[in-house]
């Protein structure tokens, strides 16, 4: 049984890991263990009695509290901060009850209650046994008859083994430069990563990996986690004055408040975390498997090779140009044709149209159904770009409902890309979007939607908010999930892509709705190697939409660009009329090759053999789940000659199986190929794709 309960003490075990906590003798919940699974449930440490010495070092600072409230003399980062109706700002949580649910995904809930006020807090734990992951979320319920203001409600606090020296890996960047991997030591104090932008953000990602400074891709202890949320979030790594390192993660408390009315329950998003001794690669494998197996709406359904019209025509959309692109795309073997921005009412440039989600009558006098029919006749499915949360002031929608946007009445409504944000916390906005988009999807044969979100928040006001206007940060995301979820449920054939000016909204929350993510607006192939390396820390290749474009002053050779994009869900977005016949022929060959390796890339295990982390060469390998087939991608960017490229050690093969590696002599055991090191010769901006096959 994965959850062992005894005497107010709980051990949660997964395949290889364990997590333990209990009620200390002062009645508070104390964390005791997170790491490798031990031989017997009796091996785990029990909570230590609380200690304190001198008037300055109180138990609140010394304990490894499982879910600390802001109370008493607690100066460390709390998980919960409240103000009661009488002005008291101190929440003292006491243990009430524990409930264990066995079954396929065993769960534990711990009910706590404030020592004085009728406020109930339930900590939920779910063990994803096969994945070595644990999921935590929290429900706060007001059992009284006066409102309580919540000022912080985190999903989890994760304690690392006491006394360790740790290093934090996290993802940072900016628009068109997302997903840059950073590793830095954790020293005493706080390291905060967060989003205040309404979406997950390009700039920081709700993901962490902590190691002892010695882990690499293959080995070493790594504690890692994510938050499944698509709005403002916060992650605080704290090293206390007493060498206790912990990571709190949850909704951002920046400008946040929630007025919890009598009888109301507030539920946080889920935080997931795991431990592995198999290094950063091992941590990624766990997340990849979990996402692919359990989250994606269409599961392991292979993603089509798509063509997207954006980089070819931008706003200059016409039926003729779309058709011409569609014909060329079909000849290259593309399976899905996606019409990007520029197709709807009065959308000739970025200054008008957002909000009016019907085909532009000038560009499409007969609507878009004739185009869809032609695309279908060419043997391709049809997909469409939308940006539902936005409105241009120059739109019918805004003229009718200027009050629907996020704003403060006395402040200028800051436009970014000439657009404002609809307040998706409002039920009338939700109803409008569901109606207009449901109509669009019902009346057309659309099987793919790219859902975009092209700006961040400003003046986050909600003049006639039903509760505290600062609830907007959460109510907006709940509204987004509601609108999108309703449409997804009504149109189950649609595969959704989450885009926010590239990778601005990529998280495990959105992957309940979207099957893939538009990783970055930066599609320049060399830059893309590092971007994809960062993305792959968290997300599996099937979710990584990667397009071959013309971006860059001197784009890399076409084959190099294809190879970079073939490491995810392959797409093309370029003016194909400008490609020579030879380029289109090469493109067609590579599309055909991609279709052959697609199951290995999209469903296989990914190994970052030479991670693209500032090096002029990188290599990534994918291995099919049955280990019969594998594919190796290798890249050299820029480095002066003479140069000696490092050897590549394959991974993930069956050590006892026999394999051939394309371009290398002979048949060897998997064990041999994984240990001998392959030497590839590559010129600047040259890439290689090698197939590896098991020989029967
Ligand atoms: C965003 C997206 C692009 C494209 C444009 C259209 O920038 O990231 O891929 O769809 O919007 O306006």
XYZ file of C-alpha atoms and ligand atoms in Angstrom:
708
model
C 0.000 0.000 0.000
C 1.567 3.323 -0.953
C 0.167 5.308 1.974
C 1.104 4.136 5.451
C -0.721 5.807 8.284
C 0.047 5.279 11.938
C -0.623 7.387 14.918
C -0.828 10.779 13.220
C 2.112 9.977 11.014
C 1.989 9.315 7.268
C 4.399 7.879 4.744
C 3.505 8.229 1.062
C 5.457 5.882 -1.130
C 5.717 5.667 -4.904
C 7.713 3.186 -6.960
C 11.097 4.570 -5.925
C 10.456 7.493 -3.621
C 8.847 8.417 -0.346
C 7.526 11.440 1.469
C 6.673 11.544 5.164
C 5.221 13.927 7.711
C 3.295 13.810 10.947
C 1.845 15.707 13.857
C 4.576 16.839 16.228
C 3.906 16.884 19.931
C 2.962 20.573 19.820
C 0.055 19.618 17.536
C 1.599 21.152 14.372
C 2.195 19.242 11.152
C 5.889 18.669 10.541
C 7.599 17.385 7.429
C 10.147 14.624 8.052
C 11.326 12.986 4.825
C 11.476 13.326 1.025
C 13.827 11.122 -0.961
C 14.468 7.520 -2.005
C 12.019 4.907 -0.806
C 13.413 3.073 2.235
C 13.234 -0.639 2.885
C 10.458 -0.570 5.423
C 7.781 1.957 6.425
C 9.264 1.910 9.924
C 12.537 3.350 8.619
C 11.262 6.891 8.120
C 11.980 9.532 10.749
C 9.174 10.817 12.952
C 8.678 14.513 13.679
C 11.180 15.931 16.113
C 9.818 17.707 19.164
C 9.795 21.454 18.459
C 12.867 23.244 19.692
C 13.625 26.840 20.426
C 16.404 28.632 22.126
C 16.720 32.209 23.196
C 13.816 34.566 22.694
C 14.879 35.207 19.086
C 14.767 31.667 17.780
C 11.225 30.457 18.159
C 9.848 27.094 16.943
C 8.174 28.774 13.956
C 11.601 29.441 12.472
C 13.104 26.092 13.337
C 10.363 23.617 12.508
C 9.943 22.037 9.101
C 6.258 22.932 9.080
C 4.320 21.042 6.417
C 1.918 23.885 5.641
C 2.725 26.878 7.830
C 0.236 29.656 8.374
C 1.364 33.200 9.045
C 1.009 33.078 12.811
C 2.834 33.547 16.049
C 6.532 34.138 15.654
C 6.784 32.522 12.244
C 9.086 34.626 10.062
C 9.734 32.065 7.352
C 7.640 32.057 4.190
C 4.125 30.896 5.123
C 1.756 28.973 2.871
C -1.386 30.646 4.170
C -2.074 34.232 5.173
C -5.530 35.412 6.192
C -7.396 38.315 7.739
C -10.507 37.437 9.734
C -13.585 39.674 9.872
C -12.522 41.122 13.238
C -9.134 42.153 11.854
C -7.076 39.295 13.310
C -4.258 38.404 10.883
C -2.928 35.223 12.426
C -3.968 31.721 11.368
C -3.216 28.853 13.754
C -3.815 25.507 12.064
C -4.473 22.466 14.187
C -4.841 18.865 13.160
C -8.407 17.523 13.055
C -8.524 14.395 10.943
C -6.802 12.322 8.265
C -8.525 10.328 5.516
C -6.756 7.783 3.374
C -8.285 6.677 0.081
C -6.770 3.633 -1.537
C -7.211 2.780 -5.179
C -5.587 3.461 -8.503
C -4.362 6.844 -7.416
C -4.130 6.633 -3.647
C -4.826 9.845 -1.811
C -4.534 11.315 1.628
C -6.340 14.328 2.972
C -5.426 16.072 6.189
C -8.068 18.301 7.694
C -6.882 21.218 9.782
C -8.837 23.917 11.525
C -7.989 27.254 12.986
C -7.663 27.134 16.775
C -10.356 29.789 17.232
C -12.104 30.684 13.988
C -14.331 28.350 11.946
C -11.870 28.122 9.077
C -11.081 24.691 7.690
C -8.031 23.836 5.595
C -7.770 20.482 3.842
C -4.367 19.429 2.511
C -4.732 16.956 -0.335
C -2.027 14.519 -1.403
C -2.278 12.143 -4.347
C 0.419 9.598 -5.117
C 1.074 8.937 -8.800
C 2.826 5.748 -7.892
C 4.065 4.652 -11.303
C 5.419 8.103 -12.109
C 7.181 8.777 -8.802
C 5.200 11.976 -8.560
C 3.157 13.452 -5.802
C 0.371 15.936 -6.338
C -0.716 18.403 -3.680
C -3.491 20.942 -3.528
C -5.401 22.694 -0.792
C -9.010 23.570 -0.052
C -9.882 26.359 2.343
C -13.467 26.469 3.575
C -15.196 29.161 5.546
C -17.436 27.360 8.068
C -18.405 30.571 9.829
C -20.873 33.336 9.110
C -18.497 36.214 8.397
C -16.157 36.535 5.420
C -12.457 35.749 5.689
C -9.904 37.383 3.406
C -7.287 35.074 1.969
C -4.064 36.889 1.135
C -1.915 33.911 0.266
C -2.901 30.282 -0.348
C -0.089 28.212 -1.738
C -0.483 24.720 -3.096
C 2.559 23.193 -1.408
C 5.740 23.715 0.499
C 8.434 21.197 -0.450
C 11.179 20.597 2.115
C 14.581 19.329 1.051
C 16.714 17.204 3.365
C 18.009 19.409 6.158
C 21.550 20.675 6.101
C 22.196 20.206 2.380
C 23.854 22.675 0.016
C 21.631 22.968 -3.009
C 21.567 24.346 -6.501
C 18.411 25.586 -8.221
C 17.678 25.057 -11.913
C 14.959 27.270 -13.332
C 13.789 28.686 -16.646
C 14.013 32.367 -17.455
C 13.880 34.632 -20.490
C 11.611 36.958 -22.346
C 9.416 37.082 -25.440
C 11.270 35.463 -28.383
C 13.921 34.277 -25.942
C 11.981 32.027 -23.593
C 13.073 28.804 -21.915
C 16.674 29.683 -21.070
C 17.988 27.251 -18.488
C 19.723 28.748 -15.443
C 21.489 26.905 -12.653
C 22.602 28.748 -9.531
C 23.478 27.932 -5.930
C 20.832 28.496 -3.293
C 22.251 30.582 -0.502
C 20.660 31.837 2.689
C 17.622 33.992 1.965
C 14.940 33.948 -0.689
C 15.060 33.309 -4.406
C 11.742 34.277 -5.975
C 10.455 33.364 -9.435
C 6.966 34.508 -10.342
C 4.548 35.893 -12.864
C 2.591 39.108 -12.306
C 1.441 39.210 -15.926
C -1.906 37.352 -15.762
C -0.490 34.445 -17.764
C 2.237 31.963 -16.891
C 4.663 34.316 -18.708
C 7.605 34.054 -21.067
C 9.890 35.337 -18.345
C 9.750 32.643 -15.690
C 8.212 29.192 -15.577
C 6.567 27.433 -12.643
C 9.161 24.657 -12.629
C 12.141 23.911 -10.411
C 14.816 21.273 -10.172
C 17.049 21.244 -7.122
C 20.186 19.171 -6.787
C 23.261 19.088 -4.589
C 25.355 20.801 -7.242
C 26.667 17.590 -8.761
C 23.785 16.115 -10.749
C 24.021 15.896 -14.525
C 21.721 14.569 -17.230
C 22.262 10.962 -16.179
C 22.926 10.775 -12.472
C 22.531 12.583 -9.208
C 19.711 13.377 -6.823
C 17.171 15.850 -8.181
C 14.050 17.138 -6.463
C 11.786 18.819 -8.979
C 8.294 20.200 -9.293
C 5.752 22.248 -11.214
C 2.558 24.177 -10.668
C -0.411 23.378 -12.915
C -1.672 26.934 -13.347
C -1.912 29.361 -16.256
C -2.040 32.676 -14.407
C -0.036 34.564 -11.796
C 2.097 32.155 -9.793
C 4.948 32.346 -7.331
C 7.757 30.062 -6.377
C 10.012 30.909 -3.448
C 13.126 28.934 -2.628
C 14.107 29.754 0.923
C 17.242 28.788 2.779
C 16.581 29.656 6.390
C 19.087 30.803 8.970
C 19.026 27.224 10.240
C 20.048 25.474 6.978
C 16.579 24.363 6.102
C 15.880 24.624 2.381
C 12.295 24.620 1.143
C 10.390 25.616 -1.971
C 6.929 27.087 -1.710
C 4.808 27.154 -4.830
C 1.322 28.376 -5.611
C -0.815 31.283 -6.716
C 0.996 34.589 -6.576
C 0.038 36.672 -3.562
C 1.134 39.808 -5.419
C -1.948 42.092 -5.482
C -4.051 39.037 -4.616
C -6.939 38.774 -2.187
C -9.942 36.486 -2.062
C -13.003 37.267 0.016
C -14.068 33.836 1.199
C -17.748 34.177 1.966
C -19.577 32.021 4.540
C -19.833 28.443 3.290
C -17.459 29.043 0.361
C -14.521 26.777 -0.482
C -11.410 28.032 -2.259
C -9.413 25.388 -4.118
C -5.805 25.955 -5.174
C -4.250 24.608 -8.360
C -2.223 21.415 -8.108
C 1.486 21.329 -7.472
C 3.353 18.211 -8.543
C 6.786 17.180 -7.416
C 9.110 14.231 -7.563
C 12.500 12.934 -6.576
C 14.911 10.937 -8.716
C 18.507 9.779 -8.455
C 18.748 9.711 -12.261
C 19.746 13.345 -12.782
C 18.018 16.073 -14.740
C 17.263 13.696 -17.597
C 15.531 11.358 -15.152
C 13.437 14.221 -13.794
C 12.384 15.212 -17.318
C 11.435 11.620 -18.177
C 9.073 11.498 -15.228
C 7.336 14.719 -16.257
C 7.251 13.733 -19.930
C 5.642 10.366 -19.177
C 3.125 11.829 -16.770
C 2.091 14.600 -19.180
C 1.836 12.316 -22.197
C 0.085 9.465 -20.412
C -2.318 11.344 -18.196
C -2.797 15.002 -19.115
C -3.041 15.541 -22.848
C -6.669 15.642 -24.006
C -5.890 13.467 -27.041
C -3.287 11.368 -25.240
C -0.901 9.540 -27.519
C -2.713 10.432 -30.724
C 0.131 11.412 -33.094
C 0.201 15.061 -34.084
C -0.044 15.943 -37.766
C 2.593 17.739 -39.821
C 1.129 21.195 -40.165
C 1.553 24.244 -42.329
C 0.850 27.649 -40.774
C 0.245 30.711 -42.927
C 1.652 33.359 -40.572
C 5.281 33.650 -41.663
C 4.183 33.488 -45.301
C 1.598 36.260 -45.490
C 1.236 37.837 -42.021
C -1.985 39.918 -42.200
C -2.130 39.816 -45.978
C -4.639 36.994 -46.031
C -6.586 36.240 -49.188
C -8.377 33.147 -50.351
C -6.109 32.904 -53.390
C -2.873 33.160 -51.399
C -4.100 30.640 -48.837
C -5.026 28.240 -51.608
C -1.707 28.620 -53.315
C 0.087 27.903 -50.044
C -2.214 24.960 -49.392
C -1.436 23.400 -52.766
C 2.306 23.658 -52.234
C 2.011 22.400 -48.669
C -0.053 19.408 -49.791
C 2.590 18.542 -52.381
C 5.146 18.421 -49.590
C 3.097 15.955 -47.574
C 1.617 18.375 -45.033
C -1.417 16.937 -43.235
C -2.976 19.985 -41.598
C -3.305 23.470 -43.038
C -3.673 26.233 -40.461
C -4.844 29.704 -41.387
C -3.273 32.087 -38.881
C -4.180 35.682 -37.980
C -5.830 37.997 -40.533
C -8.926 36.009 -41.578
C -11.697 37.605 -39.503
C -13.888 40.701 -39.626
C -11.850 43.777 -40.633
C -8.568 42.194 -39.610
C -6.197 43.809 -42.093
C -3.572 44.731 -39.573
C -3.036 44.434 -35.828
C -5.142 47.511 -35.072
C -8.644 46.130 -35.698
C -10.947 43.174 -35.552
C -10.075 41.230 -32.407
C -13.344 40.263 -30.767
C -15.337 39.852 -33.991
C -14.878 36.169 -34.677
C -16.485 35.733 -38.061
C -14.841 35.633 -41.510
C -14.002 38.960 -43.103
C -16.564 39.584 -45.842
C -14.084 41.294 -48.166
C -11.442 38.595 -47.978
C -13.944 35.742 -47.898
C -17.192 36.825 -49.619
C -18.515 33.242 -49.407
C -17.104 32.692 -45.922
C -14.220 30.306 -45.245
C -16.079 27.085 -45.987
C -15.002 27.056 -49.673
C -11.355 27.351 -48.602
C -11.808 24.585 -46.048
C -13.415 22.395 -48.706
C -10.478 22.982 -51.072
C -7.974 22.229 -48.302
C -9.862 19.035 -47.484
C -9.950 18.126 -51.171
C -6.163 18.440 -51.199
C -6.117 15.751 -48.514
C -5.392 18.031 -45.570
C -7.312 18.914 -42.438
C -8.053 22.534 -41.657
C -7.128 24.580 -38.592
C -7.635 28.184 -37.528
C -5.985 30.856 -35.363
C -8.002 32.736 -32.754
C -7.198 35.107 -29.903
C -10.419 35.024 -27.884
C -9.350 36.913 -24.770
C -8.533 40.065 -26.693
C -10.346 42.985 -28.200
C -9.206 45.846 -30.392
C -10.852 49.164 -29.536
C -11.605 49.236 -33.268
C -14.041 46.318 -33.242
C -17.795 45.842 -33.103
C -17.422 44.041 -29.798
C -15.607 46.910 -28.080
C -17.982 49.494 -29.460
C -20.842 47.536 -27.876
C -19.119 46.549 -24.630
C -16.309 48.923 -23.643
C -16.906 47.906 -20.030
C -15.960 44.274 -20.715
C -12.223 44.904 -20.615
C -9.892 44.810 -17.631
C -9.479 48.460 -16.610
C -9.585 51.123 -13.912
C -12.206 53.768 -14.820
C -9.918 56.694 -13.941
C -6.873 55.416 -15.793
C -5.878 55.275 -19.427
C -6.396 51.795 -20.804
C -2.874 50.903 -21.872
C -2.928 49.253 -25.258
C -0.289 46.776 -26.288
C -0.348 45.710 -29.924
C -3.441 47.985 -30.093
C -5.410 45.599 -27.931
C -7.087 45.330 -24.545
C -7.901 42.245 -22.498
C -11.458 41.072 -22.006
C -12.184 40.292 -18.389
C -12.736 36.562 -18.538
C -13.712 36.621 -14.882
C -17.069 38.068 -16.026
C -19.782 35.576 -16.830
C -21.191 37.737 -19.685
C -17.781 37.730 -21.386
C -17.518 33.968 -20.933
C -21.003 33.481 -22.414
C -20.204 35.688 -25.439
C -16.989 33.827 -26.207
C -18.590 30.423 -25.852
C -21.414 31.422 -28.160
C -19.369 33.042 -30.918
C -16.659 30.376 -30.953
C -19.101 27.500 -30.667
C -20.828 28.864 -33.764
C -17.521 29.114 -35.615
C -16.574 25.534 -34.756
C -20.061 24.157 -35.384
C -20.400 25.705 -38.826
C -16.995 24.721 -40.165
C -14.930 21.609 -40.503
C -12.186 22.806 -38.165
C -10.078 20.173 -36.413
C -7.273 22.320 -35.025
C -7.279 25.640 -33.221
C -4.295 27.789 -32.299
C -5.436 29.781 -29.247
C -3.265 32.878 -28.902
C -2.886 35.584 -26.234
C -0.726 38.436 -27.386
C -0.176 40.800 -24.507
C 0.246 40.972 -20.757
C -1.964 42.736 -18.279
C -2.077 46.413 -17.333
C -4.425 48.375 -15.007
C -5.852 45.150 -13.528
C -9.173 46.676 -12.467
C -12.634 45.141 -12.312
C -14.969 48.035 -11.441
C -18.115 46.067 -10.574
C -16.436 42.924 -9.250
C -18.774 40.677 -7.260
C -16.143 40.051 -4.553
C -12.770 41.663 -3.904
C -11.549 43.107 -7.226
C -8.163 41.480 -6.560
C -9.792 38.127 -7.179
C -9.397 38.963 -10.864
C -6.058 37.133 -11.055
C -7.718 33.830 -10.254
C -11.204 34.413 -11.633
C -9.732 35.305 -15.033
C -7.924 31.969 -15.289
C -10.933 30.064 -13.993
C -13.001 31.831 -16.681
C -10.443 30.951 -19.344
C -10.520 27.287 -18.299
C -14.309 27.382 -18.331
C -14.623 28.894 -21.831
C -11.921 26.729 -23.352
C -13.110 23.611 -21.493
C -16.694 24.095 -22.673
C -15.586 24.472 -26.287
C -13.259 21.473 -26.025
C -16.052 19.375 -24.614
C -18.493 20.412 -27.345
C -15.916 19.889 -30.096
C -13.866 16.875 -29.069
C -12.406 16.511 -32.585
C -10.420 19.725 -32.170
C -6.742 19.540 -31.286
C -5.801 22.778 -29.506
C -2.515 24.609 -29.488
C -1.693 27.017 -26.678
C 0.179 30.103 -27.834
C 0.836 33.383 -26.127
C 3.141 35.348 -28.390
C 5.108 32.096 -28.452
C 5.604 30.259 -25.158
C 3.939 32.720 -22.796
C 1.324 30.263 -21.573
C 2.906 26.855 -21.264
C 2.174 24.957 -18.090
C 0.535 21.782 -16.849
C -2.744 23.635 -16.302
C -3.173 24.522 -19.968
C -2.226 20.982 -21.014
C -5.564 19.797 -19.667
C -6.982 21.666 -22.662
C -4.253 21.995 -25.261
C -2.341 19.083 -26.762
C 0.536 21.204 -27.945
C 2.346 24.446 -27.262
C 3.710 27.051 -29.609
C 7.086 27.130 -27.916
C 8.405 30.487 -29.090
C 7.980 33.111 -31.788
C 11.709 32.703 -32.210
C 12.039 30.044 -34.888
C 15.616 30.827 -35.905
C 17.112 27.343 -35.846
C 20.304 27.983 -33.857
C 18.530 29.986 -31.144
C 15.854 27.360 -31.180
C 18.220 24.602 -30.023
C 18.648 26.259 -26.614
C 14.955 27.179 -26.442
C 13.906 23.604 -27.122
C 16.443 22.304 -24.606
C 14.844 24.470 -21.923
C 11.322 23.498 -22.965
C 12.254 19.813 -22.832
C 13.176 20.077 -19.154
C 9.445 19.970 -18.497
C 7.485 19.045 -21.607
C 7.572 16.002 -23.912
C 8.350 16.382 -27.614
C 4.762 15.665 -28.666
C 3.688 18.974 -27.108
C 6.492 20.935 -28.779
C 5.184 22.496 -31.975
C 8.301 23.374 -33.959
C 8.150 25.057 -37.340
C 10.586 25.452 -40.178
C 10.614 29.133 -41.148
C 12.791 31.696 -42.926
C 13.594 33.551 -39.710
C 17.112 34.910 -39.206
C 19.293 37.203 -41.308
C 20.902 34.207 -42.925
C 18.716 31.239 -42.131
C 20.535 27.988 -41.442
C 20.505 25.400 -44.249
C 17.054 23.986 -44.869
C 17.995 20.508 -43.703
C 19.378 21.892 -40.430
C 16.142 23.827 -39.893
C 14.086 20.740 -40.579
C 16.172 18.612 -38.237
C 15.668 21.123 -35.419
C 11.896 21.089 -35.967
C 11.718 17.327 -36.435
C 12.681 16.992 -32.768
C 9.127 17.971 -31.850
C 5.773 18.179 -33.635
C 6.895 19.236 -37.094
C 5.385 22.247 -38.848
C 6.283 24.624 -41.653
C 5.549 28.336 -41.791
C 7.140 30.023 -44.770
C 6.251 31.493 -48.135
C 6.588 28.301 -50.142
C 6.331 30.198 -53.431
C 9.804 31.528 -52.626
C 11.270 28.099 -52.095
C 12.975 26.661 -55.158
C 11.698 23.403 -56.616
C 14.781 21.704 -55.143
C 14.007 23.120 -51.688
C 10.406 21.942 -51.894
C 11.607 18.525 -52.977
C 14.029 18.357 -50.044
C 11.217 19.525 -47.777
C 8.959 16.762 -49.081
C 11.653 14.143 -48.417
C 12.183 15.395 -44.884
C 8.443 15.487 -44.196
C 8.261 11.870 -45.377
C 11.199 10.954 -43.156
C 9.576 12.716 -40.239
C 6.425 10.651 -40.684
C 8.559 7.528 -40.375
C 10.248 8.618 -37.160
C 7.247 10.481 -35.744
C 6.142 7.751 -33.318
C 9.686 7.552 -31.918
C 9.944 11.325 -31.477
C 6.416 12.010 -30.239
C 5.969 8.938 -28.048
C 9.504 7.833 -27.232
C 11.915 8.699 -24.436
C 14.065 11.729 -25.042
C 17.736 11.866 -24.040
C 19.695 15.105 -24.114
C 23.072 13.566 -24.957
C 24.882 16.843 -25.497
C 22.500 19.459 -24.132
C 22.242 22.691 -26.105
C 23.457 24.819 -23.223
C 25.797 27.388 -24.712
C 27.825 24.796 -26.625
C 28.440 24.934 -30.396
C 27.265 21.331 -30.733
C 24.361 19.411 -29.325
C 22.759 16.006 -29.683
C 19.377 14.618 -28.730
C 18.245 11.007 -29.003
C 14.743 9.515 -28.969
C 14.066 5.859 -28.203
C 10.805 4.036 -28.891
C 9.051 2.596 -25.832
C 9.907 -0.965 -26.940
C 13.553 0.116 -27.510
C 13.505 -1.366 -30.995
C 14.066 1.930 -32.744
C 15.842 5.109 -32.010
C 16.805 8.305 -33.769
C 19.752 10.556 -33.110
C 19.900 14.248 -34.009
C 23.255 16.036 -33.901
C 24.003 19.685 -34.620
C 27.023 21.868 -34.946
C 26.448 25.635 -34.877
C 29.489 27.943 -35.041
C 32.997 27.069 -33.919
C 36.300 27.842 -35.639
C 38.394 25.008 -37.064
C 40.294 22.974 -36.114
C 37.687 21.454 -33.919
C 37.195 18.115 -32.293
C 33.541 17.373 -31.601
C 32.936 15.507 -28.355
C 31.933 11.842 -28.511
C 28.266 10.998 -28.319
C 27.255 8.210 -25.957
C 23.900 6.758 -26.904
C 21.401 5.992 -24.202
C 18.166 4.172 -23.562
C 18.958 1.107 -25.696
C 18.457 -2.441 -24.455
C 21.993 -3.363 -23.312
C 21.425 -6.965 -24.354
C 19.852 -6.120 -27.711
C 21.781 -5.884 -31.002
C 21.631 -2.613 -32.909
C 22.877 -0.940 -36.040
C 23.589 2.773 -36.171
C 23.198 4.439 -39.539
C 26.556 5.630 -40.853
C 28.580 3.336 -38.587
C 29.962 -0.087 -39.407
C 28.667 -3.235 -37.878
C 26.174 -4.500 -35.370
C 26.852 -4.052 -31.687
C 25.045 -4.637 -28.461
C 23.099 -1.772 -26.956
C 25.584 -1.890 -24.113
C 28.448 -1.372 -26.543
C 26.833 1.533 -28.416
C 26.059 3.214 -25.117
C 29.653 2.974 -23.945
C 31.934 3.366 -26.961
C 31.115 6.921 -27.949
C 30.327 7.931 -31.526
C 32.405 10.522 -33.332
C 30.543 12.555 -35.922
C 32.118 14.876 -38.410
C 30.061 18.017 -38.873
C 30.795 21.314 -40.546
C 29.475 24.632 -39.262
C 25.672 24.681 -39.406
C 25.541 21.060 -40.381
C 23.237 18.538 -38.782
C 22.701 14.805 -38.909
C 19.747 12.545 -38.349
C 20.742 8.918 -37.786
C 18.390 5.969 -37.404
C 19.260 3.295 -34.887
C 17.579 -0.082 -35.242
C 17.428 -3.258 -33.244
C 18.485 -6.268 -35.292
C 16.461 -9.398 -34.658
C 1.561 35.726 -32.140
C 1.919 34.292 -32.416
C 2.353 34.140 -33.845
C 1.239 34.600 -34.756
C 0.843 36.022 -34.420
C -0.389 36.450 -35.184
O 2.675 36.551 -32.198
O 2.895 33.849 -31.534
O 2.695 32.805 -34.127
O 0.141 33.745 -34.624
O 0.564 36.170 -33.039
O -0.780 37.738 -34.882
